[in-house]
Amino acid sequence: MLIFVCYALFLSIPKLLLSLLQLGFLKKESAKEPYILEKAKFIQAAHYASLRERLSIISTLLDLVLVGFWLLFGFSALERTLDFAPLMESVVFVLCFLVVQFVVQLPLEAYQTLVLDKAFGFAKGGVKLFVVDTLKSFVLLLVVGGILIFVLSWIILNVQNWELYAFILGAVLIVSLNVLYPTIIAPLFNKFSPLEDAELKQRINALLMRVGFKSEGVFVMDASKRDGRLNAYFAGLGRAKRVILFDTLLDKISHESLLAVLGHELGHFKHYDIYKMMALILGFFAALVFFVANMPEMLFASANLEMSPQASIIFLLIISAPFGFYFMLVVNFLSCKNEFNADKFGASLTTKEALANALLVLVKENNSFPLAHPLYMCFYYSHPPLMARLIALDCGYLGKNATQGF
Ligand SMILES: [Zn+2]
């Protein structure tokens, strides 16, 4: 009961309050004179944001009910039902927990992709693609999740000071995931083909050379099959890095602005932002594992769990949500700082105007509302809102837009 009350008090209720704050903010803001976006787009973006927020309220409530169910009855019932050897039991136990979580949140995800995003013109895929994506994720969860739970349970059962080895396992995993993601995981969901436009490719390569960025090449991702939103990013670490451009982006912005976006990404590379973030996440993970490994027995009892490998893993999973919620305050604060610096860097490689134009197109096409409640931003925004970024770039767009409703 104690864990459930803490979970509600420190995670679910603050999340609900933030959602309500944000809904109020959107309602108030959308009644004002529009800025950055033209009026129809401005109202539509606010409408989309508030529908998403309502969905997230339902998701928070659902999560609370589910965690309550597990802590108050589910775990002890499952413990009584399962009867395997310890390692096997641990794997089945934790997978049951994860699968139920996956299935319960599925209708919300389906609603968001197939109804909400479709209505706003983002989701392009339809039911078939959604089902295929879901099945792939589900198989990944069973296979990768199963293997990880197995290894972690073995460590907990057989090694003293298991937190140290669990941490090493996590660290290896986070690093290899970053290396493997662009070449193995992402291609499961999308197709990546080398950029064909020779002139653009040459300009991109020249930009990469200027910064000393070595990569496996420039790839175009068929993002349009799933979603109309635009993006570009660098994935991977070391030599396995790839420049990924969404095909949707190529259609919508000028080459000049595209180079500015890449310049921004190169800023992250130049400032070692990925490594800094990874170090921060590893620090958080170390604290989490240490906490669970040294938790008093009465906390296990309050979740109706006996001390066992599966109980420790379950605690890691449940506790990471509230801990992560507050940890994100730190991550977002630093990340926003990094974004401003990357903007500065991108603008210095190209021009302020090219980057500002790219940002404007991104916001318009992605239908994102240009502002949010300040407290809400602290918890959820890893990127500063567009308004703040344009002000920081300082190239006169705001004065003009304020009167013209750009
Ligand atoms: Zn960035």
mmCIF file of C-alpha atoms and ligand atoms in Angstrom:
data_model
loop_
_atom_site.group_PDB
_atom_site.id
_atom_site.type_symbol
_atom_site.label_atom_id
_atom_site.label_comp_id
_atom_site.label_asym_id
_atom_site.label_seq_id
_atom_site.Cartn_x
_atom_site.Cartn_y
_atom_site.Cartn_z
ATOM 1 C CA MET A 1 0.000 0.000 0.000
ATOM 2 C CA LEU A 2 2.821 2.377 0.912
ATOM 3 C CA ILE A 3 4.411 2.073 -2.549
ATOM 4 C CA PHE A 4 1.060 2.622 -4.241
ATOM 5 C CA VAL A 5 0.362 5.778 -2.210
ATOM 6 C CA CYS A 6 3.850 7.115 -2.984
ATOM 7 C CA TYR A 7 3.403 6.300 -6.674
ATOM 8 C CA ALA A 8 0.118 8.201 -6.791
ATOM 9 C CA LEU A 9 1.423 11.083 -4.694
ATOM 10 C CA PHE A 10 4.738 11.610 -6.438
ATOM 11 C CA LEU A 11 3.929 10.571 -9.995
ATOM 12 C CA SER A 12 0.286 10.242 -11.005
ATOM 13 C CA ILE A 13 -1.105 13.295 -9.204
ATOM 14 C CA PRO A 14 1.687 15.681 -10.279
ATOM 15 C CA LYS A 15 1.294 14.410 -13.852
ATOM 16 C CA LEU A 16 -2.458 15.012 -13.763
ATOM 17 C CA LEU A 17 -1.956 18.486 -12.322
ATOM 18 C CA LEU A 18 0.545 19.323 -15.070
ATOM 19 C CA SER A 19 -1.910 18.126 -17.695
ATOM 20 C CA LEU A 20 -4.640 20.326 -16.240
ATOM 21 C CA LEU A 21 -2.278 23.321 -16.122
ATOM 22 C CA GLN A 22 -1.356 22.731 -19.753
ATOM 23 C CA LEU A 23 -4.986 22.360 -20.840
ATOM 24 C CA GLY A 24 -5.835 25.648 -19.139
ATOM 25 C CA PHE A 25 -2.835 27.306 -20.751
ATOM 26 C CA LEU A 26 -3.782 26.078 -24.226
ATOM 27 C CA LYS A 27 -7.345 27.261 -23.805
ATOM 28 C CA LYS A 28 -6.254 30.724 -22.690
ATOM 29 C CA GLU A 29 -3.505 31.055 -25.283
ATOM 30 C CA SER A 30 -5.579 29.908 -28.246
ATOM 31 C CA ALA A 31 -8.112 32.650 -27.547
ATOM 32 C CA LYS A 32 -5.379 35.289 -27.976
ATOM 33 C CA GLU A 33 -4.079 36.862 -31.159
ATOM 34 C CA PRO A 34 -2.098 34.161 -32.977
ATOM 35 C CA TYR A 35 1.691 34.370 -33.173
ATOM 36 C CA ILE A 36 4.134 32.600 -35.490
ATOM 37 C CA LEU A 37 1.395 30.489 -37.050
ATOM 38 C CA GLU A 38 -1.499 31.879 -39.035
ATOM 39 C CA LYS A 39 -4.829 31.905 -37.207
ATOM 40 C CA ALA A 40 -6.332 28.656 -38.503
ATOM 41 C CA LYS A 41 -3.092 26.726 -37.963
ATOM 42 C CA PHE A 42 -2.637 28.301 -34.538
ATOM 43 C CA ILE A 43 -6.057 27.184 -33.350
ATOM 44 C CA GLN A 44 -5.639 23.778 -34.936
ATOM 45 C CA ALA A 45 -2.269 23.277 -33.207
ATOM 46 C CA ALA A 46 -3.790 24.231 -29.843
ATOM 47 C CA HIS A 47 -6.677 21.868 -30.491
ATOM 48 C CA TYR A 48 -4.322 19.001 -31.358
ATOM 49 C CA ALA A 49 -2.167 19.666 -28.290
ATOM 50 C CA SER A 50 -5.176 19.640 -25.975
ATOM 51 C CA LEU A 51 -6.550 16.415 -27.474
ATOM 52 C CA ARG A 52 -3.141 14.804 -26.945
ATOM 53 C CA GLU A 53 -3.150 16.081 -23.381
ATOM 54 C CA ARG A 54 -6.563 14.544 -22.691
ATOM 55 C CA LEU A 55 -5.262 11.269 -24.025
ATOM 56 C CA SER A 56 -2.294 11.515 -21.707
ATOM 57 C CA ILE A 57 -4.646 12.090 -18.737
ATOM 58 C CA ILE A 58 -6.409 8.829 -19.592
ATOM 59 C CA SER A 59 -3.048 7.104 -19.941
ATOM 60 C CA THR A 60 -1.888 8.381 -16.521
ATOM 61 C CA LEU A 61 -5.106 7.181 -14.872
ATOM 62 C CA LEU A 62 -4.876 3.819 -16.611
ATOM 63 C CA ASP A 63 -1.281 3.452 -15.471
ATOM 64 C CA LEU A 64 -2.244 4.238 -11.878
ATOM 65 C CA VAL A 65 -5.042 1.679 -11.892
ATOM 66 C CA LEU A 66 -2.734 -0.924 -13.384
ATOM 67 C CA VAL A 67 0.089 -0.308 -10.904
ATOM 68 C CA GLY A 68 -2.493 -0.380 -8.100
ATOM 69 C CA PHE A 69 -3.828 -3.688 -9.371
ATOM 70 C CA TRP A 70 -0.339 -5.240 -9.468
ATOM 71 C CA LEU A 71 0.801 -3.918 -6.106
ATOM 72 C CA LEU A 72 -2.387 -4.729 -4.222
ATOM 73 C CA PHE A 73 -3.393 -8.098 -5.769
ATOM 74 C CA GLY A 74 -1.654 -8.934 -9.026
ATOM 75 C CA PHE A 75 1.859 -9.725 -7.837
ATOM 76 C CA SER A 76 0.826 -12.020 -5.008
ATOM 77 C CA ALA A 77 -1.682 -13.818 -7.264
ATOM 78 C CA LEU A 78 0.954 -14.305 -9.962
ATOM 79 C CA GLU A 79 3.481 -15.511 -7.390
ATOM 80 C CA ARG A 80 0.990 -18.170 -6.249
ATOM 81 C CA THR A 81 0.160 -19.277 -9.797
ATOM 82 C CA LEU A 82 3.652 -19.666 -11.254
ATOM 83 C CA ASP A 83 5.647 -22.750 -10.418
ATOM 84 C CA PHE A 84 8.927 -22.903 -12.344
ATOM 85 C CA ALA A 85 12.596 -23.114 -11.494
ATOM 86 C CA PRO A 86 13.773 -19.742 -10.084
ATOM 87 C CA LEU A 87 15.373 -18.352 -13.249
ATOM 88 C CA MET A 88 12.498 -19.366 -15.495
ATOM 89 C CA GLU A 89 9.982 -18.115 -12.969
ATOM 90 C CA SER A 90 11.663 -14.730 -12.886
ATOM 91 C CA VAL A 91 11.537 -14.396 -16.680
ATOM 92 C CA VAL A 92 7.880 -15.430 -16.932
ATOM 93 C CA PHE A 93 6.889 -13.233 -13.979
ATOM 94 C CA VAL A 94 8.445 -10.040 -15.336
ATOM 95 C CA LEU A 95 7.291 -10.741 -18.902
ATOM 96 C CA CYS A 96 3.704 -11.136 -17.646
ATOM 97 C CA PHE A 97 3.986 -7.706 -16.048
ATOM 98 C CA LEU A 98 5.425 -6.143 -19.222
ATOM 99 C CA VAL A 99 2.956 -7.819 -21.577
ATOM 100 C CA VAL A 100 -0.059 -6.675 -19.539
ATOM 101 C CA GLN A 101 1.355 -3.139 -19.568
ATOM 102 C CA PHE A 102 1.845 -3.326 -23.340
ATOM 103 C CA VAL A 103 -1.657 -4.643 -23.989
ATOM 104 C CA VAL A 104 -3.433 -2.182 -21.681
ATOM 105 C CA GLN A 105 -1.787 0.866 -23.283
ATOM 106 C CA LEU A 106 -2.395 -0.473 -26.788
ATOM 107 C CA PRO A 107 -5.925 0.920 -27.333
ATOM 108 C CA LEU A 108 -4.674 4.408 -26.452
ATOM 109 C CA GLU A 109 -1.815 4.104 -28.890
ATOM 110 C CA ALA A 110 -4.156 2.795 -31.570
ATOM 111 C CA TYR A 111 -6.496 5.716 -30.919
ATOM 112 C CA GLN A 112 -3.691 8.224 -31.163
ATOM 113 C CA THR A 113 -2.195 6.804 -34.369
ATOM 114 C CA LEU A 114 -5.305 5.665 -36.194
ATOM 115 C CA VAL A 115 -7.827 8.299 -35.130
ATOM 116 C CA LEU A 116 -6.205 11.433 -33.712
ATOM 117 C CA ASP A 117 -3.054 11.689 -35.850
ATOM 118 C CA LYS A 118 -5.016 10.580 -38.877
ATOM 119 C CA ALA A 119 -7.593 13.316 -38.363
ATOM 120 C CA PHE A 120 -4.811 15.906 -38.258
ATOM 121 C CA GLY A 121 -3.108 14.471 -41.323
ATOM 122 C CA PHE A 122 0.000 13.074 -39.594
ATOM 123 C CA ALA A 123 -0.476 9.330 -39.597
ATOM 124 C CA LYS A 124 -0.441 7.982 -43.114
ATOM 125 C CA GLY A 125 -0.054 4.287 -42.491
ATOM 126 C CA GLY A 126 -3.478 2.861 -41.761
ATOM 127 C CA VAL A 127 -4.469 -0.188 -39.777
ATOM 128 C CA LYS A 128 -2.216 -2.701 -41.509
ATOM 129 C CA LEU A 129 1.022 -0.804 -40.816
ATOM 130 C CA PHE A 130 -0.039 -0.193 -37.223
ATOM 131 C CA VAL A 131 -0.666 -3.904 -36.677
ATOM 132 C CA VAL A 132 2.671 -4.844 -38.262
ATOM 133 C CA ASP A 133 4.538 -2.222 -36.167
ATOM 134 C CA THR A 134 2.809 -3.405 -33.015
ATOM 135 C CA LEU A 135 3.639 -7.052 -33.706
ATOM 136 C CA LYS A 136 7.296 -6.192 -34.347
ATOM 137 C CA SER A 137 7.504 -4.227 -31.095
ATOM 138 C CA PHE A 138 5.803 -7.069 -29.270
ATOM 139 C CA VAL A 139 8.264 -9.674 -30.576
ATOM 140 C CA LEU A 140 11.166 -7.350 -29.672
ATOM 141 C CA LEU A 141 9.727 -7.012 -26.166
ATOM 142 C CA LEU A 142 9.446 -10.786 -25.729
ATOM 143 C CA VAL A 143 12.819 -11.713 -27.229
ATOM 144 C CA VAL A 144 15.061 -8.848 -26.087
ATOM 145 C CA GLY A 145 13.129 -8.366 -22.834
ATOM 146 C CA GLY A 146 13.214 -12.101 -22.130
ATOM 147 C CA ILE A 147 16.973 -12.358 -22.656
ATOM 148 C CA LEU A 148 17.684 -9.292 -20.522
ATOM 149 C CA ILE A 149 15.474 -10.451 -17.664
ATOM 150 C CA PHE A 150 17.157 -13.841 -17.814
ATOM 151 C CA VAL A 151 20.673 -12.375 -17.579
ATOM 152 C CA LEU A 152 19.737 -9.880 -14.883
ATOM 153 C CA SER A 153 17.976 -12.552 -12.812
ATOM 154 C CA TRP A 154 21.014 -14.786 -13.089
ATOM 155 C CA ILE A 155 23.232 -11.966 -11.821
ATOM 156 C CA ILE A 156 20.897 -11.209 -8.900
ATOM 157 C CA LEU A 157 20.722 -14.890 -7.930
ATOM 158 C CA ASN A 158 24.404 -15.711 -8.226
ATOM 159 C CA VAL A 159 26.515 -12.634 -7.627
ATOM 160 C CA GLN A 160 27.141 -10.634 -4.503
ATOM 161 C CA ASN A 161 26.754 -6.883 -4.906
ATOM 162 C CA TRP A 162 24.663 -7.541 -7.970
ATOM 163 C CA GLU A 163 23.988 -3.820 -8.425
ATOM 164 C CA LEU A 164 27.526 -3.311 -9.722
ATOM 165 C CA TYR A 165 27.163 -5.955 -12.446
ATOM 166 C CA ALA A 166 23.621 -4.900 -13.263
ATOM 167 C CA PHE A 167 24.983 -1.407 -13.774
ATOM 168 C CA ILE A 168 27.751 -2.679 -16.070
ATOM 169 C CA LEU A 169 25.174 -4.669 -18.040
ATOM 170 C CA GLY A 170 22.998 -1.554 -18.356
ATOM 171 C CA ALA A 171 25.953 0.582 -19.415
ATOM 172 C CA VAL A 172 27.034 -1.914 -22.099
ATOM 173 C CA LEU A 173 23.452 -2.090 -23.270
ATOM 174 C CA ILE A 174 22.951 1.674 -23.524
ATOM 175 C CA VAL A 175 26.179 2.112 -25.473
ATOM 176 C CA SER A 176 25.592 -0.835 -27.820
ATOM 177 C CA LEU A 177 22.000 0.233 -28.390
ATOM 178 C CA ASN A 178 23.317 3.561 -29.618
ATOM 179 C CA VAL A 179 25.727 1.801 -31.944
ATOM 180 C CA LEU A 180 23.261 -0.817 -33.182
ATOM 181 C CA TYR A 181 20.169 1.366 -33.424
ATOM 182 C CA PRO A 182 20.832 2.920 -36.851
ATOM 183 C CA THR A 183 22.031 -0.288 -38.514
ATOM 184 C CA ILE A 184 19.883 -2.982 -36.898
ATOM 185 C CA ILE A 185 16.841 -1.693 -35.029
ATOM 186 C CA ALA A 186 15.683 1.316 -37.047
ATOM 187 C CA PRO A 187 15.734 -0.643 -40.363
ATOM 188 C CA LEU A 188 13.204 -3.056 -38.837
ATOM 189 C CA PHE A 189 10.655 -0.265 -38.980
ATOM 190 C CA ASN A 190 11.789 1.914 -41.887
ATOM 191 C CA LYS A 191 13.704 1.769 -45.106
ATOM 192 C CA PHE A 192 16.933 3.735 -45.407
ATOM 193 C CA SER A 193 18.374 4.525 -48.790
ATOM 194 C CA PRO A 194 21.462 6.564 -49.662
ATOM 195 C CA LEU A 195 20.718 10.160 -50.648
ATOM 196 C CA GLU A 196 20.490 10.409 -54.430
ATOM 197 C CA ASP A 197 20.559 14.157 -55.036
ATOM 198 C CA ALA A 198 24.247 14.525 -55.993
ATOM 199 C CA GLU A 199 24.440 18.280 -55.539
ATOM 200 C CA LEU A 200 22.854 18.209 -52.101
ATOM 201 C CA LYS A 201 25.012 15.270 -51.109
ATOM 202 C CA GLN A 202 28.108 17.181 -52.068
ATOM 203 C CA ARG A 203 27.035 20.228 -50.056
ATOM 204 C CA ILE A 204 26.276 18.036 -47.048
ATOM 205 C CA ASN A 205 29.633 16.289 -47.302
ATOM 206 C CA ALA A 206 31.401 19.626 -47.514
ATOM 207 C CA LEU A 207 29.601 20.722 -44.338
ATOM 208 C CA LEU A 208 30.518 17.493 -42.540
ATOM 209 C CA MET A 209 34.153 17.889 -43.583
ATOM 210 C CA ARG A 210 34.303 21.408 -42.220
ATOM 211 C CA VAL A 211 33.401 20.093 -38.787
ATOM 212 C CA GLY A 212 35.431 16.903 -39.042
ATOM 213 C CA PHE A 213 32.427 14.603 -38.809
ATOM 214 C CA LYS A 214 33.077 11.068 -40.044
ATOM 215 C CA SER A 215 30.024 9.000 -40.894
ATOM 216 C CA GLU A 216 28.766 6.013 -42.820
ATOM 217 C CA GLY A 217 26.946 8.367 -45.129
ATOM 218 C CA VAL A 218 23.756 10.317 -45.698
ATOM 219 C CA PHE A 219 20.543 8.303 -45.730
ATOM 220 C CA VAL A 220 16.945 9.133 -46.533
ATOM 221 C CA MET A 221 14.334 7.466 -44.341
ATOM 222 C CA ASP A 222 10.873 6.680 -45.716
ATOM 223 C CA ALA A 223 9.192 8.430 -42.793
ATOM 224 C CA SER A 224 6.275 9.468 -44.986
ATOM 225 C CA LYS A 225 4.824 5.952 -44.982
ATOM 226 C CA ARG A 226 3.977 6.378 -41.309
ATOM 227 C CA ASP A 227 3.848 10.012 -40.448
ATOM 228 C CA GLY A 228 3.829 13.383 -42.178
ATOM 229 C CA ARG A 229 6.052 15.058 -39.608
ATOM 230 C CA LEU A 230 9.566 16.204 -40.435
ATOM 231 C CA ASN A 231 12.894 15.526 -38.821
ATOM 232 C CA ALA A 232 16.579 14.894 -39.376
ATOM 233 C CA TYR A 233 19.108 13.431 -37.026
ATOM 234 C CA PHE A 234 22.479 11.786 -36.585
ATOM 235 C CA ALA A 235 22.314 8.294 -35.214
ATOM 236 C CA GLY A 236 24.976 5.998 -33.852
ATOM 237 C CA LEU A 237 28.327 6.448 -32.223
ATOM 238 C CA GLY A 238 31.922 6.464 -33.439
ATOM 239 C CA ARG A 239 32.293 5.295 -37.017
ATOM 240 C CA ALA A 240 28.773 3.832 -37.158
ATOM 241 C CA LYS A 241 27.256 7.314 -37.335
ATOM 242 C CA ARG A 242 24.699 8.050 -40.016
ATOM 243 C CA VAL A 243 23.056 11.236 -41.156
ATOM 244 C CA ILE A 244 19.344 10.483 -41.417
ATOM 245 C CA LEU A 245 17.016 12.773 -43.329
ATOM 246 C CA PHE A 246 13.279 12.169 -43.320
ATOM 247 C CA ASP A 247 11.959 12.096 -46.869
ATOM 248 C CA THR A 248 9.234 14.440 -45.614
ATOM 249 C CA LEU A 249 11.890 17.014 -44.746
ATOM 250 C CA LEU A 250 13.491 16.896 -48.200
ATOM 251 C CA ASP A 251 10.190 17.823 -49.810
ATOM 252 C CA LYS A 252 9.449 20.737 -47.550
ATOM 253 C CA ILE A 253 12.523 22.875 -46.961
ATOM 254 C CA SER A 254 15.183 24.526 -49.069
ATOM 255 C CA HIS A 255 18.662 23.041 -49.275
ATOM 256 C CA GLU A 256 19.970 26.055 -47.405
ATOM 257 C CA SER A 257 17.633 25.393 -44.467
ATOM 258 C CA LEU A 258 18.371 21.683 -44.560
ATOM 259 C CA LEU A 259 22.066 22.445 -44.206
ATOM 260 C CA ALA A 260 21.232 24.724 -41.270
ATOM 261 C CA VAL A 261 19.345 21.863 -39.596
ATOM 262 C CA LEU A 262 22.328 19.582 -40.137
ATOM 263 C CA GLY A 263 24.579 22.363 -38.835
ATOM 264 C CA HIS A 264 22.473 22.363 -35.671
ATOM 265 C CA GLU A 265 22.939 18.588 -35.349
ATOM 266 C CA LEU A 266 26.670 18.992 -35.944
ATOM 267 C CA GLY A 267 26.657 21.427 -33.018
ATOM 268 C CA HIS A 268 25.503 18.575 -30.782
ATOM 269 C CA PHE A 269 28.305 16.454 -32.170
ATOM 270 C CA LYS A 270 30.928 19.170 -31.708
ATOM 271 C CA HIS A 271 29.856 19.822 -28.110
ATOM 272 C CA TYR A 272 29.823 16.082 -27.219
ATOM 273 C CA ASP A 273 26.171 16.420 -26.195
ATOM 274 C CA ILE A 274 25.359 12.746 -26.844
ATOM 275 C CA TYR A 275 28.156 11.613 -24.558
ATOM 276 C CA LYS A 276 27.206 14.083 -21.840
ATOM 277 C CA MET A 277 23.595 12.896 -21.942
ATOM 278 C CA MET A 278 24.662 9.276 -21.862
ATOM 279 C CA ALA A 279 26.847 9.911 -18.823
ATOM 280 C CA LEU A 280 23.911 11.599 -17.094
ATOM 281 C CA ILE A 281 21.586 8.685 -17.877
ATOM 282 C CA LEU A 282 24.146 6.171 -16.661
ATOM 283 C CA GLY A 283 24.470 8.120 -13.414
ATOM 284 C CA PHE A 284 20.711 7.983 -12.973
ATOM 285 C CA PHE A 285 20.662 4.260 -13.716
ATOM 286 C CA ALA A 286 23.449 3.642 -11.184
ATOM 287 C CA ALA A 287 21.451 5.465 -8.483
ATOM 288 C CA LEU A 288 18.332 3.482 -9.353
ATOM 289 C CA VAL A 289 20.028 0.082 -9.232
ATOM 290 C CA PHE A 290 21.825 0.952 -6.003
ATOM 291 C CA PHE A 291 18.542 2.036 -4.415
ATOM 292 C CA VAL A 292 16.684 -1.146 -5.366
ATOM 293 C CA ALA A 293 19.556 -3.427 -4.363
ATOM 294 C CA ASN A 294 19.685 -1.876 -0.899
ATOM 295 C CA MET A 295 15.979 -1.453 -0.316
ATOM 296 C CA PRO A 296 14.665 -2.575 3.094
ATOM 297 C CA GLU A 297 12.661 -5.784 3.061
ATOM 298 C CA MET A 298 9.528 -4.063 4.311
ATOM 299 C CA LEU A 299 9.213 -2.256 0.977
ATOM 300 C CA PHE A 300 9.019 -5.596 -0.809
ATOM 301 C CA ALA A 301 6.359 -6.705 1.654
ATOM 302 C CA SER A 302 4.361 -3.534 1.070
ATOM 303 C CA ALA A 303 4.147 -4.502 -2.624
ATOM 304 C CA ASN A 304 3.073 -8.026 -1.645
ATOM 305 C CA LEU A 305 6.292 -9.397 -3.086
ATOM 306 C CA GLU A 306 8.786 -11.786 -1.587
ATOM 307 C CA MET A 307 12.448 -10.912 -2.011
ATOM 308 C CA SER A 308 13.471 -12.541 -5.289
ATOM 309 C CA PRO A 309 15.157 -11.607 -8.573
ATOM 310 C CA GLN A 310 11.782 -10.902 -10.187
ATOM 311 C CA ALA A 311 10.791 -8.637 -7.290
ATOM 312 C CA SER A 312 13.977 -6.596 -7.704
ATOM 313 C CA ILE A 313 13.465 -6.261 -11.460
ATOM 314 C CA ILE A 314 9.802 -5.317 -10.984
ATOM 315 C CA PHE A 315 10.861 -2.651 -8.502
ATOM 316 C CA LEU A 316 13.431 -1.321 -10.944
ATOM 317 C CA LEU A 317 10.689 -1.019 -13.558
ATOM 318 C CA ILE A 318 8.039 0.544 -11.316
ATOM 319 C CA ILE A 319 10.314 2.938 -9.460
ATOM 320 C CA SER A 320 12.052 4.159 -12.602
ATOM 321 C CA ALA A 321 8.814 5.960 -13.559
ATOM 322 C CA PRO A 322 8.569 8.398 -10.611
ATOM 323 C CA PHE A 323 12.347 8.729 -10.291
ATOM 324 C CA GLY A 324 12.622 9.329 -14.030
ATOM 325 C CA PHE A 325 9.858 11.927 -13.885
ATOM 326 C CA TYR A 326 11.937 14.188 -11.609
ATOM 327 C CA PHE A 327 15.213 13.252 -13.233
ATOM 328 C CA MET A 328 13.802 14.650 -16.475
ATOM 329 C CA LEU A 329 13.809 18.112 -14.883
ATOM 330 C CA VAL A 330 17.609 17.953 -14.892
ATOM 331 C CA VAL A 331 17.836 16.316 -18.319
ATOM 332 C CA ASN A 332 15.483 18.832 -19.916
ATOM 333 C CA PHE A 333 17.229 21.797 -18.357
ATOM 334 C CA LEU A 334 20.594 20.695 -19.740
ATOM 335 C CA SER A 335 19.107 19.566 -23.038
ATOM 336 C CA CYS A 336 17.486 22.962 -23.640
ATOM 337 C CA LYS A 337 20.820 24.618 -22.965
ATOM 338 C CA ASN A 338 22.416 22.265 -25.487
ATOM 339 C CA GLU A 339 19.748 23.126 -28.048
ATOM 340 C CA PHE A 340 20.436 26.846 -27.797
ATOM 341 C CA ASN A 341 24.150 26.195 -28.230
ATOM 342 C CA ALA A 342 23.536 23.867 -31.186
ATOM 343 C CA ASP A 343 21.325 26.547 -32.791
ATOM 344 C CA LYS A 344 24.131 29.039 -32.405
ATOM 345 C CA PHE A 345 26.581 26.602 -33.954
ATOM 346 C CA GLY A 346 24.242 25.730 -36.844
ATOM 347 C CA ALA A 347 23.634 29.412 -37.557
ATOM 348 C CA SER A 348 27.379 30.081 -37.576
ATOM 349 C CA LEU A 349 27.941 27.324 -40.154
ATOM 350 C CA THR A 350 25.149 28.591 -42.405
ATOM 351 C CA THR A 351 23.019 31.630 -41.624
ATOM 352 C CA LYS A 352 20.631 32.613 -38.849
ATOM 353 C CA GLU A 353 17.882 33.108 -41.409
ATOM 354 C CA ALA A 354 18.301 29.619 -42.889
ATOM 355 C CA LEU A 355 17.981 28.045 -39.464
ATOM 356 C CA ALA A 356 15.066 30.263 -38.421
ATOM 357 C CA ASN A 357 13.272 29.339 -41.647
ATOM 358 C CA ALA A 358 13.847 25.656 -41.000
ATOM 359 C CA LEU A 359 12.491 26.009 -37.451
ATOM 360 C CA LEU A 360 9.413 27.805 -38.718
ATOM 361 C CA VAL A 361 8.704 25.108 -41.304
ATOM 362 C CA LEU A 362 9.222 22.406 -38.693
ATOM 363 C CA VAL A 363 6.705 23.979 -36.325
ATOM 364 C CA LYS A 364 4.135 24.590 -39.045
ATOM 365 C CA GLU A 365 4.358 21.159 -40.612
ATOM 366 C CA ASN A 366 4.506 19.347 -37.296
ATOM 367 C CA ASN A 367 1.503 21.277 -36.049
ATOM 368 C CA SER A 368 3.196 21.961 -32.741
ATOM 369 C CA PHE A 369 1.834 24.752 -30.614
ATOM 370 C CA PRO A 370 4.622 27.325 -30.248
ATOM 371 C CA LEU A 371 4.388 27.672 -26.455
ATOM 372 C CA ALA A 372 3.490 25.682 -23.349
ATOM 373 C CA HIS A 373 2.922 26.329 -19.657
ATOM 374 C CA PRO A 374 6.357 27.048 -18.103
ATOM 375 C CA LEU A 375 6.083 24.326 -15.449
ATOM 376 C CA TYR A 376 4.885 21.838 -18.043
ATOM 377 C CA MET A 377 7.882 22.678 -20.209
ATOM 378 C CA CYS A 378 10.276 22.005 -17.321
ATOM 379 C CA PHE A 379 8.990 18.442 -17.061
ATOM 380 C CA TYR A 380 8.336 17.541 -20.673
ATOM 381 C CA TYR A 381 10.251 19.773 -23.067
ATOM 382 C CA SER A 382 13.691 18.595 -24.054
ATOM 383 C CA HIS A 383 13.733 21.327 -26.703
ATOM 384 C CA PRO A 384 13.003 24.995 -25.989
ATOM 385 C CA PRO A 385 9.782 26.231 -27.593
ATOM 386 C CA LEU A 386 10.137 27.843 -30.983
ATOM 387 C CA MET A 387 9.496 31.360 -29.648
ATOM 388 C CA ALA A 388 12.473 31.143 -27.324
ATOM 389 C CA ARG A 389 14.712 29.755 -30.057
ATOM 390 C CA LEU A 390 13.787 32.492 -32.528
ATOM 391 C CA ILE A 391 14.394 35.158 -29.906
ATOM 392 C CA ALA A 392 17.793 33.632 -29.148
ATOM 393 C CA LEU A 393 18.674 33.561 -32.858
ATOM 394 C CA ASP A 394 17.739 37.204 -32.980
ATOM 395 C CA CYS A 395 17.134 37.695 -36.688
ATOM 396 C CA GLY A 396 14.064 39.889 -36.607
ATOM 397 C CA TYR A 397 11.461 37.257 -37.417
ATOM 398 C CA LEU A 398 9.413 37.918 -34.336
ATOM 399 C CA GLY A 399 8.835 41.626 -34.851
ATOM 400 C CA LYS A 400 7.614 40.966 -38.361
ATOM 401 C CA ASN A 401 5.498 37.986 -37.437
ATOM 402 C CA ALA A 402 3.854 39.647 -34.497
ATOM 403 C CA THR A 403 2.071 41.968 -36.873
ATOM 404 C CA GLN A 404 1.691 39.713 -39.906
ATOM 405 C CA GLY A 405 0.791 36.467 -38.198
ATOM 406 C CA PHE A 406 3.423 34.515 -40.129
HETATM 407 ZN ZN ZN B 1 18.997 19.634 -31.256
#
